[in-house]
PDB file of C-alpha atoms and ligand atoms in Angstrom:
ATOM      1  CA  LYS A 251      16.481  12.200 -17.539  1.00 80.00           C
ATOM      2  CA  ALA A 252      15.380   9.569 -15.740  1.00 91.00           C
ATOM      3  CA  LYS A 253      17.251   8.616 -12.201  1.00 94.00           C
ATOM      4  CA  LYS A 254      17.620   5.402 -11.733  1.00 91.00           C
ATOM      5  CA  HIS A 255      17.860   4.967  -8.620  1.00 93.00           C
ATOM      6  CA  LEU A 256      14.612   6.418  -7.086  1.00 95.00           C
ATOM      7  CA  GLY A 257      12.376   4.443  -9.497  1.00 93.00           C
ATOM      8  CA  GLN A 258      11.548   6.250 -11.340  1.00 95.00           C
ATOM      9  CA  HIS A 259       9.380   5.307 -14.701  1.00 97.00           C
ATOM     10  CA  PHE A 260       7.913   8.513 -16.518  1.00 97.00           C
ATOM     11  CA  LEU A 261       4.270   6.995 -16.990  1.00 98.00           C
ATOM     12  CA  THR A 262       3.565   9.012 -20.994  1.00 98.00           C
ATOM     13  CA  ASP A 263      -0.767   7.188 -22.075  1.00 98.00           C
ATOM     14  CA  GLU A 264      -2.564  10.114 -20.711  1.00 98.00           C
ATOM     15  CA  ASN A 265      -5.693   8.088 -20.895  1.00 98.00           C
ATOM     16  CA  ILE A 266      -4.663   5.514 -18.810  1.00 98.00           C
ATOM     17  CA  ALA A 267      -3.424   8.474 -15.862  1.00 98.00           C
ATOM     18  CA  ARG A 268      -6.969  10.103 -16.560  1.00 98.00           C
ATOM     19  CA  LYS A 269      -8.164   6.004 -15.722  1.00 98.00           C
ATOM     20  CA  ILE A 270      -6.100   5.797 -12.661  1.00 98.00           C
ATOM     21  CA  VAL A 271      -6.880   9.026 -11.098  1.00 98.00           C
ATOM     22  CA  GLU A 272     -10.602   8.550 -11.670  1.00 98.00           C
ATOM     23  CA  GLY A 273      -9.704   5.209  -9.855  1.00 98.00           C
ATOM     24  CA  LEU A 274     -10.500   8.066  -6.548  1.00 98.00           C
ATOM     25  CA  SER A 275     -14.297   7.914  -4.998  1.00 98.00           C
ATOM     26  CA  PHE A 276     -13.249  11.841  -3.542  1.00 98.00           C
ATOM     27  CA  GLU A 277     -15.888  11.285  -0.862  1.00 97.00           C
ATOM     28  CA  ASN A 278     -15.513  12.074   2.205  1.00 93.00           C
ATOM     29  CA  TYR A 279     -11.779  13.910   2.587  1.00 98.00           C
ATOM     30  CA  ASN A 280     -10.434  17.180   1.938  1.00 97.00           C
ATOM     31  CA  LYS A 281      -7.264  16.085   1.592  1.00 98.00           C
ATOM     32  CA  ILE A 282      -4.560  14.203  -1.452  1.00 98.00           C
ATOM     33  CA  MET A 283      -1.214  13.330  -1.353  1.00 98.00           C
ATOM     34  CA  GLU A 284       0.379  12.072  -4.422  1.00 98.00           C
ATOM     35  CA  VAL A 285       3.265   9.882  -3.805  1.00 98.00           C
ATOM     36  CA  GLY A 286       6.436  10.015  -6.837  1.00 98.00           C
ATOM     37  CA  PRO A 287       4.034  12.689  -9.264  1.00 98.00           C
ATOM     38  CA  GLY A 288       7.793  13.615 -10.777  1.00 98.00           C
ATOM     39  CA  MET A 289       6.948  15.933 -14.101  1.00 97.00           C
ATOM     40  CA  GLY A 290       2.519  16.258 -12.911  1.00 98.00           C
ATOM     41  CA  VAL A 291       1.740  13.030 -14.989  1.00 98.00           C
ATOM     42  CA  LEU A 292      -0.941  12.262 -12.511  1.00 98.00           C
ATOM     43  CA  THR A 293      -1.364  15.449 -10.777  1.00 98.00           C
ATOM     44  CA  LYS A 294      -2.170  18.051 -12.951  1.00 98.00           C
ATOM     45  CA  TYR A 295      -5.642  15.998 -12.951  1.00 98.00           C
ATOM     46  CA  LEU A 296      -5.736  16.060  -8.971  1.00 98.00           C
ATOM     47  CA  LEU A 297      -5.814  19.465  -9.040  1.00 98.00           C
ATOM     48  CA  GLU A 298      -8.829  19.840 -10.894  1.00 97.00           C
ATOM     49  CA  LYS A 299     -10.454  18.322  -8.269  1.00 97.00           C
ATOM     50  CA  ASP A 300     -11.997  20.067  -4.347  1.00 97.00           C
ATOM     51  CA  GLN A 301      -9.204  18.256  -2.237  1.00 97.00           C
ATOM     52  CA  TYR A 302      -6.330  20.124  -1.471  1.00 97.00           C
ATOM     53  CA  THR A 303      -3.294  18.026  -2.814  1.00 98.00           C
ATOM     54  CA  TYR A 304       0.405  17.303  -0.529  1.00 98.00           C
ATOM     55  CA  LEU A 305       3.509  16.491  -3.261  1.00 98.00           C
ATOM     56  CA  ALA A 306       5.807  13.942  -1.571  1.00 98.00           C
ATOM     57  CA  GLU A 307       8.753  13.793  -3.979  1.00 98.00           C
ATOM     58  CA  ILE A 308      13.060  14.456  -3.092  1.00 98.00           C
ATOM     59  CA  ASP A 309      13.152  14.283  -6.123  1.00 98.00           C
ATOM     60  CA  ASN A 310      14.915  18.132  -6.799  1.00 98.00           C
ATOM     61  CA  GLU A 311      14.360  18.532 -10.184  1.00 97.00           C
ATOM     62  CA  SER A 312      11.149  17.221  -9.896  1.00 98.00           C
ATOM     63  CA  ILE A 313      10.029  19.782  -7.751  1.00 98.00           C
ATOM     64  CA  GLU A 314      11.760  22.636 -10.047  1.00 98.00           C
ATOM     65  CA  TYR A 315      10.224  21.336 -12.533  1.00 98.00           C
ATOM     66  CA  LEU A 316       6.792  21.070 -10.761  1.00 98.00           C
ATOM     67  CA  LYS A 317       6.581  24.663  -9.708  1.00 98.00           C
ATOM     68  CA  LYS A 318       7.788  25.838 -13.344  1.00 98.00           C
ATOM     69  CA  ASN A 319       4.667  24.355 -15.428  1.00 98.00           C
ATOM     70  CA  TYR A 320       2.027  23.951 -12.696  1.00 97.00           C
ATOM     71  CA  VAL A 321       0.605  27.354 -11.277  1.00 96.00           C
ATOM     72  CA  LYS A 322      -1.198  26.110  -8.758  1.00 97.00           C
ATOM     73  CA  ILE A 323       1.415  24.071  -7.857  1.00 98.00           C
ATOM     74  CA  THR A 324       3.920  25.753  -4.612  1.00 97.00           C
ATOM     75  CA  GLU A 325       7.034  25.271  -2.632  1.00 97.00           C
ATOM     76  CA  GLU A 326       3.464  24.573   0.063  1.00 97.00           C
ATOM     77  CA  ASN A 327       2.609  22.142  -1.155  1.00 98.00           C
ATOM     78  CA  PHE A 328       5.755  19.325  -0.993  1.00 98.00           C
ATOM     79  CA  VAL A 329       6.578  17.019   1.806  1.00 98.00           C
ATOM     80  CA  GLY A 330       9.750  15.734   1.211  1.00 97.00           C
ATOM     81  CA  ASP A 331      10.283  11.950   1.190  1.00 98.00           C
ATOM     82  CA  PHE A 332       6.493  10.310   2.284  1.00 98.00           C
ATOM     83  CA  LEU A 333       8.338   7.053   3.559  1.00 98.00           C
ATOM     84  CA  LYS A 334       9.209  10.356   6.247  1.00 98.00           C
ATOM     85  CA  GLN A 335       5.971  11.261   7.050  1.00 97.00           C
ATOM     86  CA  ASP A 336       3.951  10.623  10.241  1.00 95.00           C
ATOM     87  CA  PHE A 337       0.933  13.242   9.117  1.00 96.00           C
ATOM     88  CA  ALA A 338       1.251  15.324  11.913  1.00 94.00           C
ATOM     89  CA  PHE A 339      -0.222  18.638  10.122  1.00 93.00           C
ATOM     90  CA  ILE A 340      -2.830  17.652   9.316  1.00 93.00           C
ATOM     91  CA  ASN A 341      -4.524  17.419  12.783  1.00 92.00           C
ATOM     92  CA  ASN A 342      -6.552  13.668  12.253  1.00 94.00           C
ATOM     93  CA  GLU A 343      -8.108  14.764   8.993  1.00 97.00           C
ATOM     94  CA  GLN A 344      -8.690  11.783   6.503  1.00 98.00           C
ATOM     95  CA  ILE A 345      -6.038  11.880   3.506  1.00 98.00           C
ATOM     96  CA  ALA A 346      -6.002   9.627   0.222  1.00 98.00           C
ATOM     97  CA  ILE A 347      -3.028   8.381  -1.213  1.00 98.00           C
ATOM     98  CA  ILE A 348      -2.218   8.591  -4.765  1.00 99.00           C
ATOM     99  CA  GLY A 349       0.913   7.130  -7.300  1.00 98.00           C
ATOM    100  CA  ASN A 350       2.410   5.825  -9.914  1.00 98.00           C
ATOM    101  CA  PHE A 351       5.170   4.349  -6.773  1.00 98.00           C
ATOM    102  CA  PRO A 352       8.796   4.029  -6.892  1.00 96.00           C
ATOM    103  CA  TYR A 353       8.960  -0.197  -7.012  1.00 93.00           C
ATOM    104  CA  ASN A 354      12.321  -0.407  -5.144  1.00 94.00           C
ATOM    105  CA  ILE A 355       9.726   1.084  -1.397  1.00 97.00           C
ATOM    106  CA  SER A 356       6.424  -0.545  -2.605  1.00 97.00           C
ATOM    107  CA  SER A 357       6.983  -2.425   0.570  1.00 96.00           C
ATOM    108  CA  GLN A 358       8.043  -0.454   2.233  1.00 97.00           C
ATOM    109  CA  ILE A 359       4.516   1.708   1.545  1.00 98.00           C
ATOM    110  CA  LEU A 360       1.750  -0.538   1.894  1.00 98.00           C
ATOM    111  CA  PHE A 361       3.236  -0.604   5.075  1.00 96.00           C
ATOM    112  CA  LYS A 362       3.407   2.978   6.222  1.00 98.00           C
ATOM    113  CA  ILE A 363       0.187   3.033   4.324  1.00 98.00           C
ATOM    114  CA  ILE A 364      -1.645  -0.234   6.923  1.00 96.00           C
ATOM    115  CA  ASP A 365       0.865   2.076  10.158  1.00 95.00           C
ATOM    116  CA  HIS A 366      -1.548   5.731   9.420  1.00 97.00           C
ATOM    117  CA  TYR A 367      -4.638   3.742   8.544  1.00 97.00           C
ATOM    118  CA  GLU A 368      -6.700   5.841  10.491  1.00 96.00           C
ATOM    119  CA  LEU A 369      -5.575   8.532   9.286  1.00 98.00           C
ATOM    120  CA  ILE A 370      -7.131   6.632   4.582  1.00 98.00           C
ATOM    121  CA  PRO A 371      -9.760   5.738   3.973  1.00 98.00           C
ATOM    122  CA  GLU A 372      -9.029   4.670   0.023  1.00 98.00           C
ATOM    123  CA  MET A 373      -5.800   4.372  -1.456  1.00 98.00           C
ATOM    124  CA  VAL A 374      -4.592   4.364  -5.617  1.00 98.00           C
ATOM    125  CA  GLY A 375      -1.101   4.022  -7.227  1.00 98.00           C
ATOM    126  CA  MET A 376       0.583   1.456  -9.186  1.00 98.00           C
ATOM    127  CA  PHE A 377       2.987  -0.637  -7.942  1.00 98.00           C
ATOM    128  CA  GLN A 378       4.924  -3.950 -10.390  1.00 98.00           C
ATOM    129  CA  LYS A 379       1.645  -6.747 -11.548  1.00 98.00           C
ATOM    130  CA  GLU A 380       3.519  -8.848  -8.765  1.00 98.00           C
ATOM    131  CA  VAL A 381       3.013  -6.939  -5.728  1.00 98.00           C
ATOM    132  CA  ALA A 382      -0.521  -4.977  -6.804  1.00 98.00           C
ATOM    133  CA  GLU A 383      -1.728  -8.963  -7.445  1.00 98.00           C
ATOM    134  CA  ARG A 384      -0.291 -10.037  -3.895  1.00 98.00           C
ATOM    135  CA  THR A 385      -1.932  -7.876  -2.356  1.00 98.00           C
ATOM    136  CA  ALA A 386      -4.618  -9.362  -3.655  1.00 97.00           C
ATOM    137  CA  ALA A 387      -3.538 -12.498  -3.986  1.00 98.00           C
ATOM    138  CA  ILE A 388      -6.065 -15.235  -1.839  1.00 98.00           C
ATOM    139  CA  PRO A 389      -5.333 -18.141   0.626  1.00 98.00           C
ATOM    140  CA  ARG A 390      -4.091 -21.568  -0.899  1.00 98.00           C
ATOM    141  CA  THR A 391      -2.289 -19.613  -4.364  1.00 97.00           C
ATOM    142  CA  LYS A 392       1.285 -19.383  -4.034  1.00 96.00           C
ATOM    143  CA  ASP A 393       1.523 -15.139  -4.175  1.00 97.00           C
ATOM    144  CA  TYR A 394      -1.356 -14.738  -0.139  1.00 98.00           C
ATOM    145  CA  GLY A 395       1.734 -13.837   2.551  1.00 98.00           C
ATOM    146  CA  ILE A 396       2.429 -11.542   4.037  1.00 97.00           C
ATOM    147  CA  LEU A 397       1.564  -8.556   2.708  1.00 97.00           C
ATOM    148  CA  SER A 398      -1.727  -9.254   1.370  1.00 98.00           C
ATOM    149  CA  VAL A 399      -2.273 -10.369   4.552  1.00 98.00           C
ATOM    150  CA  LEU A 400      -1.837  -7.179   6.261  1.00 98.00           C
ATOM    151  CA  ILE A 401      -3.025  -5.505   3.566  1.00 98.00           C
ATOM    152  CA  GLN A 402      -6.655  -7.360   3.554  1.00 98.00           C
ATOM    153  CA  ALA A 403      -6.286  -6.930   6.946  1.00 98.00           C
ATOM    154  CA  TYR A 404      -7.155  -3.386   6.754  1.00 98.00           C
ATOM    155  CA  TYR A 405      -8.275  -2.762   3.719  1.00 98.00           C
ATOM    156  CA  ASP A 406     -10.366  -4.366   0.535  1.00 98.00           C
ATOM    157  CA  VAL A 407      -8.191  -3.940  -2.270  1.00 98.00           C
ATOM    158  CA  SER A 408      -8.960  -4.845  -5.784  1.00 97.00           C
ATOM    159  CA  TYR A 409      -7.259  -4.978  -8.818  1.00 98.00           C
ATOM    160  CA  MET A 410      -8.200  -1.815 -11.135  1.00 98.00           C
ATOM    161  CA  PHE A 411      -6.089  -3.400 -14.835  1.00 98.00           C
ATOM    162  CA  THR A 412      -2.936  -3.786 -15.550  1.00 98.00           C
ATOM    163  CA  VAL A 413      -0.476  -1.858 -17.632  1.00 98.00           C
ATOM    164  CA  HIS A 414       2.376  -2.043 -19.879  1.00 98.00           C
ATOM    165  CA  GLU A 415       5.635  -1.565 -20.529  1.00 98.00           C
ATOM    166  CA  ASN A 416       5.632   0.481 -23.116  1.00 98.00           C
ATOM    167  CA  VAL A 417       3.763   3.303 -21.363  1.00 98.00           C
ATOM    168  CA  PHE A 418       6.707   4.588 -19.852  1.00 98.00           C
ATOM    169  CA  ASN A 419       9.539   6.130 -20.471  1.00 97.00           C
ATOM    170  CA  PRO A 420      12.770   4.691 -19.319  1.00 96.00           C
ATOM    171  CA  PRO A 421      10.168   0.897 -19.758  1.00 97.00           C
ATOM    172  CA  PRO A 422      10.239  -0.745 -16.843  1.00 96.00           C
ATOM    173  CA  LYS A 423      11.187  -4.313 -17.237  1.00 96.00           C
ATOM    174  CA  VAL A 424       8.330  -5.878 -15.091  1.00 97.00           C
ATOM    175  CA  LYS A 425       4.392  -4.858 -16.361  1.00 98.00           C
ATOM    176  CA  SER A 426       3.046  -2.361 -13.422  1.00 98.00           C
ATOM    177  CA  GLY A 427      -0.651  -4.215 -12.058  1.00 98.00           C
ATOM    178  CA  VAL A 428      -3.500  -0.943  -9.922  1.00 98.00           C
ATOM    179  CA  ILE A 429      -5.114  -1.362  -6.857  1.00 98.00           C
ATOM    180  CA  ARG A 430      -7.561  -0.151  -5.255  1.00 98.00           C
ATOM    181  CA  LEU A 431      -7.061   0.080  -0.714  1.00 98.00           C
ATOM    182  CA  THR A 432     -10.567   0.663   0.657  1.00 98.00           C
ATOM    183  CA  ARG A 433     -10.453   0.746   4.701  1.00 98.00           C
ATOM    184  CA  ASN A 434     -12.711  -1.608   5.928  1.00 97.00           C
ATOM    185  CA  PRO A 435     -10.528  -2.653   9.501  1.00 95.00           C
ATOM    186  CA  LYS A 436     -11.622  -6.542   9.865  1.00 95.00           C
ATOM    187  CA  GLU A 437     -13.644  -7.006  13.961  1.00 93.00           C
ATOM    188  CA  GLY A 438     -11.460  -8.057  16.220  1.00 92.00           C
ATOM    189  CA  LEU A 439      -8.416  -7.025  15.012  1.00 94.00           C
ATOM    190  CA  VAL A 440      -8.112  -2.931  16.936  1.00 89.00           C
ATOM    191  CA  GLY A 441      -6.165  -4.016  19.753  1.00 90.00           C
ATOM    192  CA  ASN A 442      -4.412  -7.314  18.523  1.00 93.00           C
ATOM    193  CA  GLU A 443      -3.022  -5.276  16.264  1.00 94.00           C
ATOM    194  CA  VAL A 444       1.179  -5.561  17.379  1.00 95.00           C
ATOM    195  CA  LEU A 445       0.598  -9.365  17.985  1.00 97.00           C
ATOM    196  CA  PHE A 446      -1.226 -10.216  14.775  1.00 97.00           C
ATOM    197  CA  LYS A 447       1.851  -8.942  12.522  1.00 96.00           C
ATOM    198  CA  GLN A 448       3.884 -11.530  15.019  1.00 97.00           C
ATOM    199  CA  ILE A 449       1.511 -14.591  14.221  1.00 98.00           C
ATOM    200  CA  VAL A 450       1.030 -13.707  10.264  1.00 98.00           C
ATOM    201  CA  LYS A 451       5.072 -12.313   9.957  1.00 98.00           C
ATOM    202  CA  ALA A 452       6.081 -15.872  11.749  1.00 98.00           C
ATOM    203  CA  GLY A 453       3.365 -18.305   9.992  1.00 98.00           C
ATOM    204  CA  PHE A 454       4.812 -17.009   6.853  1.00 98.00           C
ATOM    205  CA  ASN A 455       8.599 -16.745   7.336  1.00 97.00           C
ATOM    206  CA  GLN A 456       8.255 -20.519   6.773  1.00 97.00           C
ATOM    207  CA  ARG A 457       5.567 -20.976   4.510  1.00 95.00           C
ATOM    208  CA  ARG A 458       6.377 -25.024   3.730  1.00 95.00           C
ATOM    209  CA  LYS A 459       5.721 -25.229   7.576  1.00 97.00           C
ATOM    210  CA  LYS A 460       2.164 -25.767  10.071  1.00 98.00           C
ATOM    211  CA  LEU A 461       2.225 -23.782  11.868  1.00 98.00           C
ATOM    212  CA  SER A 462       2.801 -25.697  15.259  1.00 97.00           C
ATOM    213  CA  ASN A 463       6.341 -25.172  13.374  1.00 97.00           C
ATOM    214  CA  SER A 464       6.840 -21.963  12.317  1.00 98.00           C
ATOM    215  CA  LEU A 465       4.814 -20.312  15.033  1.00 98.00           C
ATOM    216  CA  LYS A 466       7.812 -21.853  17.777  1.00 96.00           C
ATOM    217  CA  VAL A 467       9.353 -19.055  17.835  1.00 96.00           C
ATOM    218  CA  LEU A 468       6.424 -17.234  19.828  1.00 97.00           C
ATOM    219  CA  ASN A 469       6.050 -20.123  21.901  1.00 95.00           C
ATOM    220  CA  ILE A 470       2.311 -21.038  21.415  1.00 96.00           C
ATOM    221  CA  PRO A 471       0.028 -20.811  24.995  1.00 96.00           C
ATOM    222  CA  GLU A 472      -0.154 -23.737  26.059  1.00 96.00           C
ATOM    223  CA  ALA A 473      -3.926 -23.074  25.863  1.00 96.00           C
ATOM    224  CA  LEU A 474      -4.022 -23.049  21.946  1.00 96.00           C
ATOM    225  CA  LYS A 475      -1.625 -26.114  21.203  1.00 95.00           C
ATOM    226  CA  THR A 476      -4.198 -28.706  19.821  1.00 95.00           C
ATOM    227  CA  HIS A 477      -5.922 -26.245  18.143  1.00 97.00           C
ATOM    228  CA  GLU A 478      -6.986 -27.260  14.631  1.00 97.00           C
ATOM    229  CA  PHE A 479      -5.082 -23.913  12.778  1.00 98.00           C
ATOM    230  CA  LEU A 480      -1.802 -25.411  14.395  1.00 98.00           C
ATOM    231  CA  ASP A 481      -1.897 -28.376  12.183  1.00 98.00           C
ATOM    232  CA  LYS A 482      -2.173 -26.281   8.844  1.00 98.00           C
ATOM    233  CA  ARG A 483       0.323 -24.432   6.937  1.00 98.00           C
ATOM    234  CA  ALA A 484       0.064 -20.453   6.819  1.00 98.00           C
ATOM    235  CA  GLU A 485      -1.392 -19.592   3.670  1.00 98.00           C
ATOM    236  CA  GLU A 486      -4.393 -22.344   4.542  1.00 98.00           C
ATOM    237  CA  LEU A 487      -6.390 -19.169   6.582  1.00 98.00           C
ATOM    238  CA  SER A 488      -7.625 -16.793   5.542  1.00 98.00           C
ATOM    239  CA  VAL A 489      -7.212 -12.891   7.086  1.00 98.00           C
ATOM    240  CA  ASN A 490     -10.190 -14.162   9.250  1.00 98.00           C
ATOM    241  CA  ASP A 491      -8.355 -17.591  10.074  1.00 98.00           C
ATOM    242  CA  PHE A 492      -6.020 -15.535  11.203  1.00 98.00           C
ATOM    243  CA  ILE A 493      -7.599 -12.031  13.042  1.00 97.00           C
ATOM    244  CA  ALA A 494      -8.693 -14.993  15.348  1.00 97.00           C
ATOM    245  CA  PHE A 495      -6.817 -16.951  16.199  1.00 98.00           C
ATOM    246  CA  THR A 496      -4.606 -13.930  17.222  1.00 97.00           C
ATOM    247  CA  LYS A 497      -7.632 -12.644  19.063  1.00 96.00           C
ATOM    248  CA  GLN A 498      -7.373 -16.725  21.384  1.00 96.00           C
ATOM    249  CA  TRP A 499      -4.104 -16.647  21.540  1.00 97.00           C
ATOM    250  CA  LYS A 500      -4.095 -12.837  23.681  1.00 95.00           C
ATOM    251  CA  GLU A 501      -6.874 -14.374  25.999  1.00 94.00           C
ATOM    252  CA  ASN A 502      -5.117 -17.258  26.275  1.00 94.00           C
ATOM    253  CA  LEU A 503      -1.391 -15.448  27.477  1.00 89.00           C
TER     254      LEU A 503
HETATM  255  N1  SAM B  11       4.256   9.611 -11.058  1.00 65.27           N
HETATM  256  C1  SAM B  11       4.951  10.326 -12.141  1.00 65.27           C
HETATM  257  C2  SAM B  11       4.656   9.716 -13.443  1.00 65.27           C
HETATM  258  O1  SAM B  11       3.582   9.002 -12.975  1.00 65.27           O
HETATM  259  O2  SAM B  11       4.734   9.724 -14.665  1.00 65.27           O
HETATM  260  C3  SAM B  11       6.580   9.617 -11.480  1.00 65.27           C
HETATM  261  C4  SAM B  11       6.043   7.977 -10.751  1.00 65.27           C
HETATM  262  S1  SAM B  11       8.511   7.652 -10.760  1.00 65.27           S
HETATM  263  C5  SAM B  11       7.384   5.693 -11.397  1.00 65.27           C
HETATM  264  C6  SAM B  11       7.868   7.448  -9.566  1.00 65.27           C
HETATM  265  C7  SAM B  11       8.195   8.946  -8.144  1.00 65.27           C
HETATM  266  O3  SAM B  11       8.749   9.130  -6.785  1.00 65.27           O
HETATM  267  C8  SAM B  11       9.795   9.936  -9.040  1.00 65.27           C
HETATM  268  O4  SAM B  11       9.139  11.140  -9.668  1.00 65.27           O
HETATM  269  C9  SAM B  11      11.240  10.214  -7.964  1.00 65.27           C
HETATM  270  O5  SAM B  11      11.402  11.340  -7.624  1.00 65.27           O
HETATM  271  C10 SAM B  11      10.106   9.896  -6.860  1.00 65.27           C
HETATM  272  N2  SAM B  11      10.648   9.390  -5.244  1.00 65.27           N
HETATM  273  C11 SAM B  11      11.206   8.022  -4.822  1.00 65.27           C
HETATM  274  N3  SAM B  11      11.240   8.168  -3.242  1.00 65.27           N
HETATM  275  C12 SAM B  11      10.016   7.858  -2.934  1.00 65.27           C
HETATM  276  C13 SAM B  11       9.931   9.202  -1.941  1.00 65.27           C
HETATM  277  N4  SAM B  11      10.477   8.005  -0.975  1.00 65.27           N
HETATM  278  N5  SAM B  11       9.145   9.445  -1.423  1.00 65.27           N
HETATM  279  C14 SAM B  11       8.831   9.990  -2.481  1.00 65.27           C
HETATM  280  N6  SAM B  11       8.888  10.385  -3.499  1.00 65.27           N
HETATM  281  C15 SAM B  11      10.036   9.289  -4.192  1.00 65.27           C
END
């Protein structure tokens, strides 16, 4: 029986499962980590590939089910809670992430991926449609926000397809969206990441206000106080604008 507090909705459509797995390129990495394998609807297609598959699952019943029903899966595959991963055990090798994610921790999963982007060249996964759309959103839209800017600073995002509620057991309340992330850190970001995140978060936390107002909490450097971006709202700045602005800010600290 599905456990609601673990975000369990099991995908029942094999064609969709196969399409999600085929969203990965399987190039330039030898390892994959699946988040929340559940009863293994994606896992069985991953096991056909050359890459080694780690399984991050916290539900013991699912773990027992997977070990019992798939000869290739043993205790060795399991790595526990995805949000607790530090990826130390992969010894700096590259690893792709895949999953039909538990929707209660969607943003935390995405932030975890950004925190380890140097190890993660690719991610394909399903989120609630609204979150999937936010990651792919462009400036001057209502979906464009912290998640869009932080993800797109590190990854190219492509929205693959929408999935209807009725192909899950039990059906979730909302539609789902599958996205693909391909690592492509934007120029000028590296080394300025802490400040970049602070500026993006402060800007969108008061998204109706001009940046001259919303960024006051961060003590805008004197030399930047007449910067043209301060006259705009966060949603009017592109990802590259935010990065360029962060760089100038840092040079004037
Ligand atoms: N992959 C299966 C499928 O497509 O049918 C299950 C998907 S279900 C939406 C989400 C899965 O994530 C559940 O199996 C749940 O137990 C697991 N899960 C929940 N929180 C987790 C966490 N913090 N780390 C790893 N897995 C988690």
